[in-house]
JSON list of C-alpha atoms in Angstrom, two decimals:
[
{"chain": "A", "resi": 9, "resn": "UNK", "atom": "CA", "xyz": [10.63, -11.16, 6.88]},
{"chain": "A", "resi": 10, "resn": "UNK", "atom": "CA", "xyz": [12.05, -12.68, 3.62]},
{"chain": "A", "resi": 11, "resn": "UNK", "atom": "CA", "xyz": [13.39, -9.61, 1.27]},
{"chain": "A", "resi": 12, "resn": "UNK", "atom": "CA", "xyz": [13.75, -11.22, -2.05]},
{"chain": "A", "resi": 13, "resn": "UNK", "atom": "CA", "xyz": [11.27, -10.73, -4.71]},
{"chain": "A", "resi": 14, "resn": "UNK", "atom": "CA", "xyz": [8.50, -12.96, -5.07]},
{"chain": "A", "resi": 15, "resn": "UNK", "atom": "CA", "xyz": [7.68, -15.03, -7.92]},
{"chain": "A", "resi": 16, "resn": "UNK", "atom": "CA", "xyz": [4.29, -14.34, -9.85]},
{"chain": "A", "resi": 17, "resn": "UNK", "atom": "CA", "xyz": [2.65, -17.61, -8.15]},
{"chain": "A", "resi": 18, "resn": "UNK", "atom": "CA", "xyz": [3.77, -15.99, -4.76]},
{"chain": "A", "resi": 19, "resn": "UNK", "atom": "CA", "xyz": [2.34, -12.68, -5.74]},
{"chain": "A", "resi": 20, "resn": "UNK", "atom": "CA", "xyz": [-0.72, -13.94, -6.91]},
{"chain": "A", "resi": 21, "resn": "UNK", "atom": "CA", "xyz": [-1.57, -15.90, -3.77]},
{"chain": "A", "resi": 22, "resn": "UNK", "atom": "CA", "xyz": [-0.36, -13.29, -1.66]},
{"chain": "A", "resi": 23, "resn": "UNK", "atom": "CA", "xyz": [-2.73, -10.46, -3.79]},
{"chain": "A", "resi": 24, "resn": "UNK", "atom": "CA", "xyz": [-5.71, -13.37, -3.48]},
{"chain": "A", "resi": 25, "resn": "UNK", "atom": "CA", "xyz": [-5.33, -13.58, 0.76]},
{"chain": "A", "resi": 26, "resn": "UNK", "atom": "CA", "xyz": [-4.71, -9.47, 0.61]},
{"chain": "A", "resi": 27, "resn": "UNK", "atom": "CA", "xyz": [-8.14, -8.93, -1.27]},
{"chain": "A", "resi": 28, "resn": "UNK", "atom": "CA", "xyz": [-9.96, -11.49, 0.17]},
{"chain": "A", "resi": 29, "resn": "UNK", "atom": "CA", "xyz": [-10.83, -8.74, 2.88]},
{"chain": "A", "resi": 30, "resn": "UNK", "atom": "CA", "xyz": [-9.96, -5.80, 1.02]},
{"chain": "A", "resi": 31, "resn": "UNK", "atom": "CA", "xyz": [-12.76, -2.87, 0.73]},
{"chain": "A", "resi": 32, "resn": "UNK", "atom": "CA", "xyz": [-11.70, -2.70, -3.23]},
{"chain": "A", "resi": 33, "resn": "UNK", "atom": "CA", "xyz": [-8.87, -4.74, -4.61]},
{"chain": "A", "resi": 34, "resn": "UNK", "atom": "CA", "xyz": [-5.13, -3.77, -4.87]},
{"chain": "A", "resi": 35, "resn": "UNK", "atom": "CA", "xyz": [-3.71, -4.78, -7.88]},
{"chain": "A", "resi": 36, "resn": "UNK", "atom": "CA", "xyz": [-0.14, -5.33, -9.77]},
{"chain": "A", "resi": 37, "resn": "UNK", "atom": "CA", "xyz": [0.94, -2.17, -11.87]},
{"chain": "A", "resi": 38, "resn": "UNK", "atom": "CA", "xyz": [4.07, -1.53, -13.60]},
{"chain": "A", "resi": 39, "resn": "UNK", "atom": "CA", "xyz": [5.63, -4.12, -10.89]},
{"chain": "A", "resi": 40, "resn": "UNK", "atom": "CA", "xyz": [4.51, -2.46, -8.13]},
{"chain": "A", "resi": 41, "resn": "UNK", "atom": "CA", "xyz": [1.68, -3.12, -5.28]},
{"chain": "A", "resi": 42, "resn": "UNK", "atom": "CA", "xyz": [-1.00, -0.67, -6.27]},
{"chain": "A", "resi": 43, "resn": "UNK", "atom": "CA", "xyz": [-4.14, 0.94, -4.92]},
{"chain": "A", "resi": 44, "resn": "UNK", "atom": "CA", "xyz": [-6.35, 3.88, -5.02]},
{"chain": "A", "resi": 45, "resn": "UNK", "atom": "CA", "xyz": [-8.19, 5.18, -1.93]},
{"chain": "A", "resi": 46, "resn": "UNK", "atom": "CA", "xyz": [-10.95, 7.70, -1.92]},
{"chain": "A", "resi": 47, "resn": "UNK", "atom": "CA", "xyz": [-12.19, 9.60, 0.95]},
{"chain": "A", "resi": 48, "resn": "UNK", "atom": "CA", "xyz": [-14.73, 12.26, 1.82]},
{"chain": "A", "resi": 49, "resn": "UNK", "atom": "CA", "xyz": [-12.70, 14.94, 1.71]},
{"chain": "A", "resi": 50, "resn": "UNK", "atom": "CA", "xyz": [-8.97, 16.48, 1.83]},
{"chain": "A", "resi": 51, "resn": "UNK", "atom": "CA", "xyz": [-8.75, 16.18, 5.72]},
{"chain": "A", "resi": 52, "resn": "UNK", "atom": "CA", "xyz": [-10.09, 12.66, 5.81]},
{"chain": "A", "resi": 53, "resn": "UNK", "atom": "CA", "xyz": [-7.41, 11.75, 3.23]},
{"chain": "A", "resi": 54, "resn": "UNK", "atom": "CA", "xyz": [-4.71, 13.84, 4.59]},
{"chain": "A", "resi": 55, "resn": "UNK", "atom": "CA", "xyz": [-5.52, 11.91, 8.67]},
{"chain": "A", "resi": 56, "resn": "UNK", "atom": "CA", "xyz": [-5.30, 8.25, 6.97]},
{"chain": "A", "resi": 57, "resn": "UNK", "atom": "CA", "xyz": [-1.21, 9.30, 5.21]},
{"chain": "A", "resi": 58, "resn": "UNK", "atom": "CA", "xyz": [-0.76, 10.35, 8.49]},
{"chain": "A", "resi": 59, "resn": "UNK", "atom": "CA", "xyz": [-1.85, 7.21, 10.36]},
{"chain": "A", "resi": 60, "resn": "UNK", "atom": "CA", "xyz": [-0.16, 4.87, 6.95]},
{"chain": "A", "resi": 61, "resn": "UNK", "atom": "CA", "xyz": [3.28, 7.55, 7.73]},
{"chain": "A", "resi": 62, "resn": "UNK", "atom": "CA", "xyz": [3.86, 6.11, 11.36]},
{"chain": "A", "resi": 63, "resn": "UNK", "atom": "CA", "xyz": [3.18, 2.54, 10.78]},
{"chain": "A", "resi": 64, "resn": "UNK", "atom": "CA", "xyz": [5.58, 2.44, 7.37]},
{"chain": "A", "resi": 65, "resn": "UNK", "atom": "CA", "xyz": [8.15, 4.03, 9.72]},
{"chain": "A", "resi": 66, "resn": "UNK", "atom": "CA", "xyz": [7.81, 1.45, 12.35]},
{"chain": "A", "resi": 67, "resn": "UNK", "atom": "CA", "xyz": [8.35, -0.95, 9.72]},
{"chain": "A", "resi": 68, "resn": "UNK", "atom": "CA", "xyz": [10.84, 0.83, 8.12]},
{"chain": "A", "resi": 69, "resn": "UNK", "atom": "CA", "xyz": [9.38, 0.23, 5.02]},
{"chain": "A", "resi": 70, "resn": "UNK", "atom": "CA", "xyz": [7.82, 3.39, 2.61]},
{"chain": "A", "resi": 71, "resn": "UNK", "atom": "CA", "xyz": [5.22, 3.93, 0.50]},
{"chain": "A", "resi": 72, "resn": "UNK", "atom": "CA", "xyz": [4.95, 5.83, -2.84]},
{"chain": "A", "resi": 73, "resn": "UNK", "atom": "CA", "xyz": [2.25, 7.33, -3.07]},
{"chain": "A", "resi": 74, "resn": "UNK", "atom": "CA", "xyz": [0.53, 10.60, -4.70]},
{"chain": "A", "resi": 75, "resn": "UNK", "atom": "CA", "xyz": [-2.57, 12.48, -3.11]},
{"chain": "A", "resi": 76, "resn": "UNK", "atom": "CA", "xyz": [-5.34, 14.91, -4.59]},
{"chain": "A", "resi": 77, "resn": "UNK", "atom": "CA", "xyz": [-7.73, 16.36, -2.78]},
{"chain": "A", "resi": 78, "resn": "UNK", "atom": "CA", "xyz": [-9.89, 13.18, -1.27]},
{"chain": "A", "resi": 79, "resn": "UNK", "atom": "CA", "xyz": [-7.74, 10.35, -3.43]},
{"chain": "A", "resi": 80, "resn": "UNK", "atom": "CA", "xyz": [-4.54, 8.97, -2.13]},
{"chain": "A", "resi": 81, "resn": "UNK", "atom": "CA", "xyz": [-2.86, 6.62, -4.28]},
{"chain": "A", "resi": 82, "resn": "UNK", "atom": "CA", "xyz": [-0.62, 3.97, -2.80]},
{"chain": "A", "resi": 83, "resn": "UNK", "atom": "CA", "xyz": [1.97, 1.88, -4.59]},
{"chain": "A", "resi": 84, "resn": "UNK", "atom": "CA", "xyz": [4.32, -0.41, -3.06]},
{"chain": "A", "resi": 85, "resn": "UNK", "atom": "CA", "xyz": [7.69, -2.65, -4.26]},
{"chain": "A", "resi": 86, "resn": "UNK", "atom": "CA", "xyz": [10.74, -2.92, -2.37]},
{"chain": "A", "resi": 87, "resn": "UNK", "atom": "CA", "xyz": [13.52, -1.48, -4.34]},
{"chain": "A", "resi": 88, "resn": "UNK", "atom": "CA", "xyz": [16.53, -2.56, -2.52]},
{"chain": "A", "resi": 89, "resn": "UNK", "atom": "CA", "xyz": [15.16, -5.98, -3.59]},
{"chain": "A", "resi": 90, "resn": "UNK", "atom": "CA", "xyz": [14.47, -5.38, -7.04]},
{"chain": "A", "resi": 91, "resn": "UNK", "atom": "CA", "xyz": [10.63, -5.70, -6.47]},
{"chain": "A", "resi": 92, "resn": "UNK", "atom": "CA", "xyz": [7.49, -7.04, -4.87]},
{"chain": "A", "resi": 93, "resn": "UNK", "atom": "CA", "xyz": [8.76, -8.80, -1.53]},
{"chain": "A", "resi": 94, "resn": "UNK", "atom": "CA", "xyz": [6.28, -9.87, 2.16]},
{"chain": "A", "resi": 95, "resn": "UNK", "atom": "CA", "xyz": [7.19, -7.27, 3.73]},
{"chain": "A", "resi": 96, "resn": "UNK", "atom": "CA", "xyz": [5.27, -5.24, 0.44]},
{"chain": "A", "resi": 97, "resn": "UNK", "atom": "CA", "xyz": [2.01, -7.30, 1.59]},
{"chain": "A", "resi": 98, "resn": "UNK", "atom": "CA", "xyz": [2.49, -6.82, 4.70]},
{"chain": "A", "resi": 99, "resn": "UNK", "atom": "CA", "xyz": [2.68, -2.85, 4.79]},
{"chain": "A", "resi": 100, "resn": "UNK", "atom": "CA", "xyz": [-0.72, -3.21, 2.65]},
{"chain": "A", "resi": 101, "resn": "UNK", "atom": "CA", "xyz": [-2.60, -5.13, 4.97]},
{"chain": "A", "resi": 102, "resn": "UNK", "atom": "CA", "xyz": [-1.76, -2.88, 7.47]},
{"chain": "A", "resi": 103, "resn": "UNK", "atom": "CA", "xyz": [-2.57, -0.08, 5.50]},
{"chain": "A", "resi": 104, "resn": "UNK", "atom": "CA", "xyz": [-5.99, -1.92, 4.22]},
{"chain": "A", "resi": 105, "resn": "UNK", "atom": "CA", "xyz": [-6.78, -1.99, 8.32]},
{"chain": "A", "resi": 106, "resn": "UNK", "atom": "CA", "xyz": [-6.22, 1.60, 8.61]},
{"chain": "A", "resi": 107, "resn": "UNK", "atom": "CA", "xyz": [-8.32, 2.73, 5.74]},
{"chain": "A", "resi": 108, "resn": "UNK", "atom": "CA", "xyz": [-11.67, 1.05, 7.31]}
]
């Protein structure tokens, strides 16, 4: 998968085909892949990190993201790259599957 940053054209496109199926749309913030998720409770919430933890290690590629309660927040950006890259939009549709 190609590791340099993408262009704003790329990332738009890419953003378009991610929310074309999304449940809510992600969105660019502060250069990052970004997305809030809200579940019925703290267990619910906790069970879908868990499932998003072992499929970003299989990729090798890690979220950051911040939980409360039933929200989990999810923003993505490859750093060793300097920002937004496929493998970012990958990780998301993945984690857009395993949020359904």
């Amino acid at each position: 998968m190609n590791s340099k940053p993408l262009d704003a054209a790329a990332i738009e496109s890419a953003l378009d085909a991610l929310n074309a199926t999304a449940t809510a749309p992600w969105q660019v913030c502060q250069g990052k892949l970004n997305k809030e998720f809200s579940f019925k409770d703290f267990v619910a919430a906790f069970g879908f990190m868990t499932r998003v933890a072992l499929v970003a290690e299989a990729m090798n590629h890690h979220p950051e993201w911040f939980n409360v309660y039933a929200k989990v927040r999810v923003d993505l950006a490859t750093h060793d790259a300097g920002g937004i890259t496929e493998l970012d939009f990958a990780l998301a549709g993945r984690i857009e599957a395993l949020a359904c």
